GROMACS .gro file of C-alpha atoms in nm:
model
  374
    1MET     CA    1   1.449   2.071  -4.537
    2LYS     CA    2   1.169   2.311  -4.619
    3GLU     CA    3   1.215   2.677  -4.530
    4PHE     CA    4   0.938   2.917  -4.434
    5ARG     CA    5   0.972   3.294  -4.441
    6ARG     CA    6   0.636   3.393  -4.289
    7ILE     CA    7   0.472   3.190  -4.012
    8LEU     CA    8   0.142   3.249  -3.832
    9VAL     CA    9   0.076   3.078  -3.498
   10ILE     CA   10  -0.294   3.067  -3.403
   11VAL     CA   11  -0.393   3.035  -3.037
   12THR     CA   12  -0.757   3.128  -2.976
   13GLN     CA   13  -0.786   3.041  -2.607
   14GLN     CA   14  -0.705   3.183  -2.264
   15ILE     CA   15  -0.397   3.361  -2.129
   16GLY     CA   16  -0.254   3.045  -1.976
   17ASP     CA   17  -0.274   2.863  -2.310
   18VAL     CA   18  -0.090   3.152  -2.477
   19LEU     CA   19   0.191   3.142  -2.221
   20LEU     CA   20   0.235   2.765  -2.255
   21MET     CA   21   0.265   2.803  -2.631
   22THR     CA   22   0.588   3.005  -2.603
   23PRO     CA   23   0.818   2.699  -2.631
   24LEU     CA   24   0.666   2.638  -2.975
   25ILE     CA   25   0.746   2.995  -3.077
   26ASP     CA   26   1.099   2.961  -2.942
   27ALA     CA   27   1.153   2.636  -3.132
   28ALA     CA   28   1.018   2.787  -3.455
   29ARG     CA   29   1.257   3.080  -3.422
   30LEU     CA   30   1.554   2.846  -3.377
   31ARG     CA   31   1.448   2.630  -3.673
   32TRP     CA   32   1.376   2.923  -3.908
   33PRO     CA   33   1.588   3.213  -3.775
   34LEU     CA   34   1.508   3.438  -4.073
   35ALA     CA   35   1.132   3.387  -4.061
   36GLN     CA   36   0.882   3.651  -3.958
   37ILE     CA   37   0.659   3.497  -3.691
   38ASP     CA   38   0.322   3.645  -3.593
   39VAL     CA   39   0.066   3.522  -3.340
   40LEU     CA   40  -0.312   3.551  -3.374
   41GLY     CA   41  -0.526   3.530  -3.061
   42PHE     CA   42  -0.827   3.674  -2.884
   43THR     CA   43  -0.827   4.033  -2.764
   44GLY     CA   44  -0.696   4.055  -2.409
   45THR     CA   45  -0.517   3.718  -2.410
   46LEU     CA   46  -0.182   3.799  -2.573
   47ALA     CA   47  -0.020   3.977  -2.277
   48PRO     CA   48   0.217   3.680  -2.215
   49LEU     CA   49   0.378   3.752  -2.552
   50GLN     CA   50   0.455   4.118  -2.490
   51GLY     CA   51   0.827   4.175  -2.546
   52ASN     CA   52   0.887   3.827  -2.687
   53PRO     CA   53   1.195   3.872  -2.907
   54ALA     CA   54   1.099   3.588  -3.142
   55LEU     CA   55   0.785   3.764  -3.267
   56ARG     CA   56   0.726   4.031  -3.528
   57SER     CA   57   0.367   4.120  -3.435
   58LEU     CA   58   0.055   4.018  -3.247
   59ILE     CA   59  -0.285   4.005  -3.419
   60GLU     CA   60  -0.584   4.042  -3.189
   61VAL     CA   61  -0.926   3.917  -3.296
   62SER     CA   62  -1.258   3.966  -3.121
   63ARG     CA   63  -1.436   3.675  -2.955
   64GLU     CA   64  -1.758   3.801  -3.110
   65ARG     CA   65  -1.893   3.604  -3.401
   66SER     CA   66  -1.979   3.903  -3.619
   67TRP     CA   67  -1.922   3.806  -3.982
   68ARG     CA   68  -1.865   4.169  -4.084
   69GLY     CA   69  -1.550   4.196  -3.875
   70ARG     CA   70  -1.444   3.841  -3.956
   71PHE     CA   71  -1.460   3.894  -4.333
   72ALA     CA   72  -1.235   4.198  -4.303
   73LEU     CA   73  -0.981   3.993  -4.108
   74LEU     CA   74  -0.997   3.702  -4.352
   75ARG     CA   75  -0.927   3.935  -4.645
   76ARG     CA   76  -0.633   4.078  -4.453
   77LEU     CA   77  -0.495   3.731  -4.377
   78TRP     CA   78  -0.546   3.575  -4.719
   79ARG     CA   79  -0.225   3.386  -4.804
   80ARG     CA   80  -0.002   3.632  -4.619
   81TYR     CA   81   0.195   3.341  -4.471
   82ASP     CA   82   0.380   3.032  -4.586
   83LEU     CA   83   0.288   2.821  -4.282
   84ALA     CA   84   0.002   2.837  -4.031
   85VAL     CA   85   0.038   2.651  -3.702
   86VAL     CA   86  -0.308   2.594  -3.554
   87THR     CA   87  -0.271   2.514  -3.185
   88GLN     CA   88  -0.643   2.464  -3.109
   89SER     CA   89  -0.896   2.233  -3.269
   90GLY     CA   90  -1.185   2.483  -3.285
   91ASP     CA   91  -1.358   2.577  -3.610
   92ARG     CA   92  -1.253   2.943  -3.603
   93ALA     CA   93  -0.885   2.859  -3.555
   94PHE     CA   94  -0.897   2.622  -3.853
   95LEU     CA   95  -1.070   2.881  -4.067
   96TYR     CA   96  -0.800   3.137  -3.991
   97GLY     CA   97  -0.529   2.882  -4.068
   98TRP     CA   98  -0.684   2.774  -4.397
   99VAL     CA   99  -0.713   3.135  -4.512
  100ALA     CA  100  -0.372   3.250  -4.391
  101ALA     CA  101  -0.136   2.993  -4.546
  102PRO     CA  102  -0.123   2.720  -4.812
  103GLU     CA  103   0.054   2.483  -4.568
  104ARG     CA  104  -0.086   2.405  -4.224
  105SER     CA  105   0.012   2.205  -3.919
  106ALA     CA  106  -0.283   2.171  -3.685
  107LEU     CA  107  -0.419   2.000  -3.375
  108VAL     CA  108  -0.707   1.781  -3.495
  109PRO     CA  109  -0.970   1.646  -3.253
  110LEU     CA  110  -0.982   1.270  -3.202
  111SER     CA  111  -1.356   1.262  -3.264
  112GLY     CA  112  -1.666   1.476  -3.293
  113PRO     CA  113  -1.819   1.709  -3.552
  114GLY     CA  114  -1.573   1.863  -3.793
  115ARG     CA  115  -1.295   1.610  -3.744
  116SER     CA  116  -1.310   1.485  -4.104
  117TRP     CA  117  -1.293   1.822  -4.278
  118LYS     CA  118  -1.021   1.944  -4.041
  119ARG     CA  119  -0.801   1.648  -4.132
  120LEU     CA  120  -0.878   1.707  -4.498
  121VAL     CA  121  -0.753   2.067  -4.495
  122THR     CA  122  -0.443   1.994  -4.287
  123GLN     CA  123  -0.122   1.874  -4.446
  124HIS     CA  124   0.036   1.796  -4.107
  125PRO     CA  125  -0.239   1.684  -3.865
  126LEU     CA  126  -0.162   1.609  -3.500
  127LEU     CA  127  -0.429   1.412  -3.320
  128GLY     CA  128  -0.510   1.536  -2.970
  129GLY     CA  129  -0.421   1.291  -2.695
  130ARG     CA  130  -0.503   1.222  -2.330
  131ASP     CA  131  -0.232   1.283  -2.069
  132ARG     CA  132  -0.006   1.463  -2.317
  133HIS     CA  133   0.121   1.783  -2.162
  134VAL     CA  134   0.004   2.087  -2.355
  135VAL     CA  135   0.362   2.217  -2.388
  136ILE     CA  136   0.472   1.893  -2.559
  137GLU     CA  137   0.154   1.879  -2.765
  138LYS     CA  138   0.215   2.226  -2.910
  139LEU     CA  139   0.581   2.150  -2.979
  140ARG     CA  140   0.482   1.836  -3.169
  141LEU     CA  141   0.307   2.057  -3.422
  142LEU     CA  142   0.659   2.129  -3.549
  143SER     CA  143   0.761   1.761  -3.561
  144PRO     CA  144   0.756   1.747  -3.945
  145TRP     CA  145   1.055   1.985  -3.939
  146LEU     CA  146   1.239   1.930  -3.611
  147SER     CA  147   1.304   1.659  -3.353
  148LEU     CA  148   1.226   1.689  -2.983
  149GLU     CA  149   1.487   1.430  -2.889
  150GLY     CA  150   1.744   1.574  -2.651
  151ARG     CA  151   1.573   1.913  -2.643
  152THR     CA  152   1.531   2.113  -2.323
  153VAL     CA  153   1.212   2.313  -2.302
  154SER     CA  154   1.135   2.638  -2.121
  155VAL     CA  155   0.826   2.856  -2.107
  156VAL     CA  156   0.920   3.213  -2.200
  157PRO     CA  157   0.772   3.472  -1.961
  158PRO     CA  158   0.676   3.819  -2.087
  159GLY     CA  159   0.909   4.111  -2.043
  160ARG     CA  160   0.901   4.235  -1.686
  161LYS     CA  161   0.760   4.575  -1.602
  162PRO     CA  162   0.835   4.783  -1.290
  163LEU     CA  163   0.584   4.771  -1.007
  164PRO     CA  164   0.391   5.085  -0.917
  165ALA     CA  165   0.618   5.296  -0.698
  166ASP     CA  166   0.400   5.266  -0.387
  167LEU     CA  167   0.398   4.887  -0.408
  168ALA     CA  168   0.767   4.859  -0.492
  169ALA     CA  169   0.847   5.052  -0.174
  170LEU     CA  170   0.673   4.785   0.036
  171ARG     CA  171   0.882   4.488  -0.078
  172ARG     CA  172   1.081   4.303   0.186
  173SER     CA  173   1.248   3.967   0.234
  174ARG     CA  174   1.059   3.651   0.325
  175SER     CA  175   0.758   3.716   0.110
  176VAL     CA  176   0.496   3.500  -0.061
  177VAL     CA  177   0.252   3.571  -0.343
  178VAL     CA  178  -0.086   3.405  -0.284
  179HIS     CA  179  -0.316   3.396  -0.585
  180VAL     CA  180  -0.659   3.309  -0.451
  181PRO     CA  181  -0.900   3.347  -0.747
  182SER     CA  182  -0.978   3.088  -1.012
  183MET     CA  183  -1.178   3.179  -1.321
  184TRP     CA  184  -1.411   2.883  -1.265
  185ARG     CA  185  -1.545   2.756  -0.936
  186TYR     CA  186  -1.449   2.393  -1.004
  187LYS     CA  187  -1.081   2.496  -0.986
  188GLN     CA  188  -1.127   2.707  -0.673
  189TRP     CA  189  -0.958   2.599  -0.350
  190PRO     CA  190  -1.192   2.718  -0.071
  191VAL     CA  191  -1.128   3.075   0.038
  192GLU     CA  192  -1.144   2.972   0.403
  193HIS     CA  193  -0.851   2.736   0.338
  194TYR     CA  194  -0.651   3.025   0.190
  195ARG     CA  195  -0.747   3.229   0.493
  196ALA     CA  196  -0.597   2.973   0.730
  197VAL     CA  197  -0.271   2.958   0.533
  198ILE     CA  198  -0.237   3.337   0.503
  199ALA     CA  199  -0.304   3.389   0.874
  200ALA     CA  200  -0.032   3.138   0.961
  201LEU     CA  201   0.218   3.298   0.721
  202LEU     CA  202   0.153   3.641   0.870
  203HIS     CA  203   0.202   3.494   1.216
  204ASP     CA  204   0.537   3.358   1.096
  205GLY     CA  205   0.641   3.710   0.994
  206VAL     CA  206   0.613   3.638   0.620
  207GLN     CA  207   0.493   3.918   0.394
  208VAL     CA  208   0.192   3.811   0.183
  209TRP     CA  209   0.095   3.963  -0.152
  210LEU     CA  210  -0.255   3.901  -0.287
  211THR     CA  211  -0.283   3.902  -0.667
  212GLY     CA  212  -0.574   3.883  -0.908
  213ALA     CA  213  -0.747   4.069  -1.188
  214GLY     CA  214  -0.965   4.373  -1.131
  215ASN     CA  215  -1.292   4.196  -1.215
  216ASP     CA  216  -1.576   4.130  -0.973
  217ASN     CA  217  -1.490   3.761  -0.939
  218ASP     CA  218  -1.131   3.817  -0.825
  219ARG     CA  219  -1.211   4.113  -0.601
  220GLY     CA  220  -1.500   3.928  -0.443
  221LEU     CA  221  -1.288   3.622  -0.362
  222THR     CA  222  -1.009   3.824  -0.200
  223ARG     CA  223  -1.208   4.098  -0.027
  224GLY     CA  224  -1.287   3.881   0.273
  225LEU     CA  225  -0.917   3.822   0.342
  226LEU     CA  226  -0.815   4.184   0.385
  227ASP     CA  227  -0.903   4.191   0.754
  228LEU     CA  228  -0.614   3.951   0.824
  229GLY     CA  229  -0.355   4.229   0.814
  230THR     CA  230  -0.239   4.558   0.672
  231ALA     CA  231   0.055   4.673   0.461
  232PRO     CA  232   0.342   4.605   0.464
  233ASP     CA  233   0.248   4.264   0.611
  234LEU     CA  234  -0.051   4.192   0.387
  235ILE     CA  235  -0.057   4.373   0.054
  236ASP     CA  236  -0.361   4.389  -0.170
  237ALA     CA  237  -0.233   4.406  -0.528
  238VAL     CA  238  -0.555   4.271  -0.682
  239GLY     CA  239  -0.638   4.460  -1.001
  240ARG     CA  240  -0.326   4.677  -0.981
  241LEU     CA  241  -0.075   4.480  -1.189
  242ASP     CA  242  -0.061   4.376  -1.551
  243PHE     CA  243   0.091   4.045  -1.658
  244GLY     CA  244   0.445   4.182  -1.692
  245GLN     CA  245   0.427   4.347  -1.350
  246VAL     CA  246   0.306   4.025  -1.190
  247GLY     CA  247   0.612   3.856  -1.343
  248GLU     CA  248   0.832   4.122  -1.184
  249LEU     CA  249   0.665   4.068  -0.846
  250LEU     CA  250   0.699   3.689  -0.869
  251ALA     CA  251   1.067   3.709  -0.958
  252GLY     CA  252   1.141   3.883  -0.628
  253VAL     CA  253   0.946   3.677  -0.374
  254ASP     CA  254   1.049   3.362  -0.189
  255ALA     CA  255   0.750   3.145  -0.278
  256TYR     CA  256   0.413   3.132  -0.448
  257LEU     CA  257   0.082   2.958  -0.378
  258GLY     CA  258  -0.196   2.929  -0.633
  259PRO     CA  259  -0.446   2.710  -0.820
  260ASP     CA  260  -0.453   2.578  -1.175
  261THR     CA  261  -0.438   2.919  -1.343
  262SER     CA  262  -0.221   3.134  -1.570
  263ILE     CA  263  -0.040   3.307  -1.282
  264THR     CA  264   0.078   2.969  -1.153
  265HIS     CA  265   0.227   2.898  -1.496
  266LEU     CA  266   0.387   3.242  -1.490
  267ALA     CA  267   0.542   3.172  -1.148
  268ALA     CA  268   0.698   2.855  -1.287
  269ALA     CA  269   0.822   3.043  -1.593
  270VAL     CA  270   1.010   3.305  -1.387
  271GLY     CA  271   1.154   3.039  -1.154
  272THR     CA  272   0.963   3.117  -0.835
  273PRO     CA  273   0.946   2.825  -0.586
  274LEU     CA  274   0.580   2.735  -0.586
  275VAL     CA  275   0.298   2.520  -0.456
  276ALA     CA  276   0.025   2.448  -0.713
  277LEU     CA  277  -0.316   2.317  -0.607
  278PHE     CA  278  -0.483   2.079  -0.853
  279GLY     CA  279  -0.823   1.913  -0.835
  280PRO     CA  280  -1.014   1.768  -1.133
  281THR     CA  281  -0.759   1.886  -1.391
  282PRO     CA  282  -0.496   1.628  -1.493
  283PRO     CA  283  -0.146   1.763  -1.417
  284THR     CA  284  -0.016   1.546  -1.700
  285GLU     CA  285  -0.183   1.798  -1.933
  286TRP     CA  286  -0.175   2.126  -1.739
  287GLY     CA  287   0.083   2.103  -1.460
  288PRO     CA  288   0.326   2.398  -1.424
  289TRP     CA  289   0.619   2.346  -1.659
  290PRO     CA  290   0.966   2.329  -1.494
  291GLN     CA  291   1.217   2.552  -1.670
  292GLY     CA  292   1.479   2.369  -1.874
  293HIS     CA  293   1.299   2.035  -1.845
  294GLY     CA  294   1.349   1.776  -2.117
  295ALA     CA  295   1.083   1.717  -2.381
  296ALA     CA  296   0.900   1.461  -2.167
  297ASN     CA  297   0.609   1.495  -1.928
  298PRO     CA  298   0.729   1.607  -1.581
  299TRP     CA  299   0.407   1.496  -1.410
  300LEU     CA  300   0.213   1.179  -1.338
  301ARG     CA  301  -0.164   1.176  -1.363
  302ARG     CA  302  -0.174   1.165  -0.985
  303GLY     CA  303   0.075   1.161  -0.704
  304ALA     CA  304   0.140   0.855  -0.492
  305GLU     CA  305  -0.071   0.781  -0.187
  306PRO     CA  306  -0.122   0.893   0.081
  307ASP     CA  307  -0.043   1.260   0.021
  308ARG     CA  308  -0.057   1.274  -0.361
  309ILE     CA  309   0.223   1.529  -0.371
  310GLN     CA  310   0.451   1.549  -0.675
  311ARG     CA  311   0.774   1.744  -0.706
  312ALA     CA  312   0.962   1.877  -1.007
  313GLY     CA  313   1.192   2.164  -1.100
  314THR     CA  314   1.538   2.242  -0.968
  315PRO     CA  315   1.677   2.319  -0.620
  316ARG     CA  316   1.656   2.690  -0.705
  317ALA     CA  317   1.309   2.669  -0.859
  318PRO     CA  318   1.120   2.377  -0.701
  319ILE     CA  319   0.761   2.304  -0.795
  320VAL     CA  320   0.529   2.121  -0.556
  321LEU     CA  321   0.204   1.999  -0.710
  322MET     CA  322  -0.065   1.894  -0.463
  323GLN     CA  323  -0.386   1.704  -0.541
  324GLY     CA  324  -0.678   1.654  -0.308
  325PRO     CA  325  -0.810   1.311  -0.208
  326SER     CA  326  -1.083   1.129  -0.400
  327ARG     CA  327  -1.440   1.094  -0.280
  328ALA     CA  328  -1.488   0.824  -0.020
  329GLY     CA  329  -1.490   0.484  -0.186
  330GLN     CA  330  -1.395   0.624  -0.526
  331ASP     CA  331  -1.076   0.670  -0.725
  332CYS     CA  332  -1.170   0.983  -0.918
  333VAL     CA  333  -0.880   1.231  -0.891
  334PRO     CA  334  -0.816   1.369  -1.144
  335CYS     CA  335  -1.147   1.310  -1.317
  336GLY     CA  336  -1.078   1.550  -1.606
  337ARG     CA  337  -1.429   1.691  -1.567
  338ALA     CA  338  -1.546   2.037  -1.465
  339GLY     CA  339  -1.589   1.943  -1.101
  340CYS     CA  340  -1.814   1.688  -0.934
  341ASP     CA  341  -2.120   1.809  -1.127
  342ASP     CA  342  -1.926   1.869  -1.451
  343HIS     CA  343  -2.000   2.235  -1.508
  344ARG     CA  344  -1.794   2.550  -1.450
  345ASP     CA  345  -1.981   2.653  -1.136
  346SER     CA  346  -1.951   2.309  -0.981
  347ARG     CA  347  -1.780   2.234  -0.651
  348SER     CA  348  -1.483   1.996  -0.649
  349GLU     CA  349  -1.478   1.781  -0.339
  350CYS     CA  350  -1.114   1.688  -0.393
  351LEU     CA  351  -1.009   2.052  -0.358
  352GLU     CA  352  -1.235   2.106  -0.059
  353ARG     CA  353  -1.069   1.811   0.115
  354LEU     CA  354  -0.715   1.932   0.049
  355ALA     CA  355  -0.628   2.044   0.401
  356PRO     CA  356  -0.475   2.391   0.457
  357GLU     CA  357  -0.228   2.260   0.716
  358VAL     CA  358  -0.078   2.023   0.458
  359VAL     CA  359  -0.042   2.307   0.207
  360LEU     CA  360   0.107   2.533   0.474
  361ALA     CA  361   0.370   2.271   0.560
  362GLU     CA  362   0.488   2.265   0.197
  363LEU     CA  363   0.502   2.643   0.179
  364ARG     CA  364   0.703   2.662   0.501
  365ALA     CA  365   0.945   2.405   0.361
  366LEU     CA  366   1.000   2.619   0.051
  367LEU     CA  367   1.056   2.927   0.267
  368ALA     CA  368   1.306   2.741   0.483
  369ARG     CA  369   1.502   2.637   0.174
  370SER     CA  370   1.503   2.994   0.042
  371ARG     CA  371   1.694   3.105   0.352
  372VAL     CA  372   1.981   2.861   0.288
  373PRO     CA  373   2.258   3.025   0.078
  374ALA     CA  374   2.301   2.870  -0.266
   0.00000   0.00000   0.00000
């Protein structure tokens, strides 16, 4: 069986994609324990890999398309590695892989411009597929050298970091992290629905933590919720925590509520009982990955009628995945599009129709289970 001493994994996408690639890194480390493994990704997206013991280094590249900077990187990468694993089908990722290593395993698009030349330069092509979970898809890039049969798969969270002292002092039992913001509107559960759930949790005596990045989008979506309460009942941690600190916070709360976003995947990775809200996005491809699950898809494309709720995970770390109803007279959830109008700023009627009282009931059930001794 072929041995590789230097391996480059290329993941030029968002933070959530980087986190869900960690089972591939873990499998590569087990298969080639003496290899030096590096990861190349966009600046600001590699936080999920901080402290990962399987890695030697992280290589950040700018999203800008300046050829001056790109030529310098290509010279630096030229044949430094024995194997390049290209986890995205974009042109830039393939260029980096072709330059970095003489042998490449890569995700090749099923159709479209560039498909032919990408197959031509790839010794081990993997064709992208519908309803294949991204965790399994990335692992299959290593299928020429290892088998997935009988393997258990876990997403590896980043190393935890202590919370800021003032926030750490506020922690108490019976607490929930609510992550309101989505990067794109078509994944956004209505803020007024979150408001109803948070108000009910506070009325129940449950501490609620609001998380999000420090950008205008996340602050704007959460600002209108701050009148519901004050610390230590309602805690505004938006923009105050990095990825490792969010992992530390999630590991200590009783439950989590959030949309199809990287923090939801992080909650699953640290074993927090969670409710995930899905609309147009197929959970078969992007559902939160249950820790220690076998190498098979844990999710169906949609849950059974009438509630379309799916459950996975373990008694200690249950995952509840909820999908909204289809449009009247249609069977469109999940559509796999960017919302009803198929663009990032589109509304998604299925999410709008996912009732807050149904979501609240699932959260309360998780909280009730957390109070029962293991």
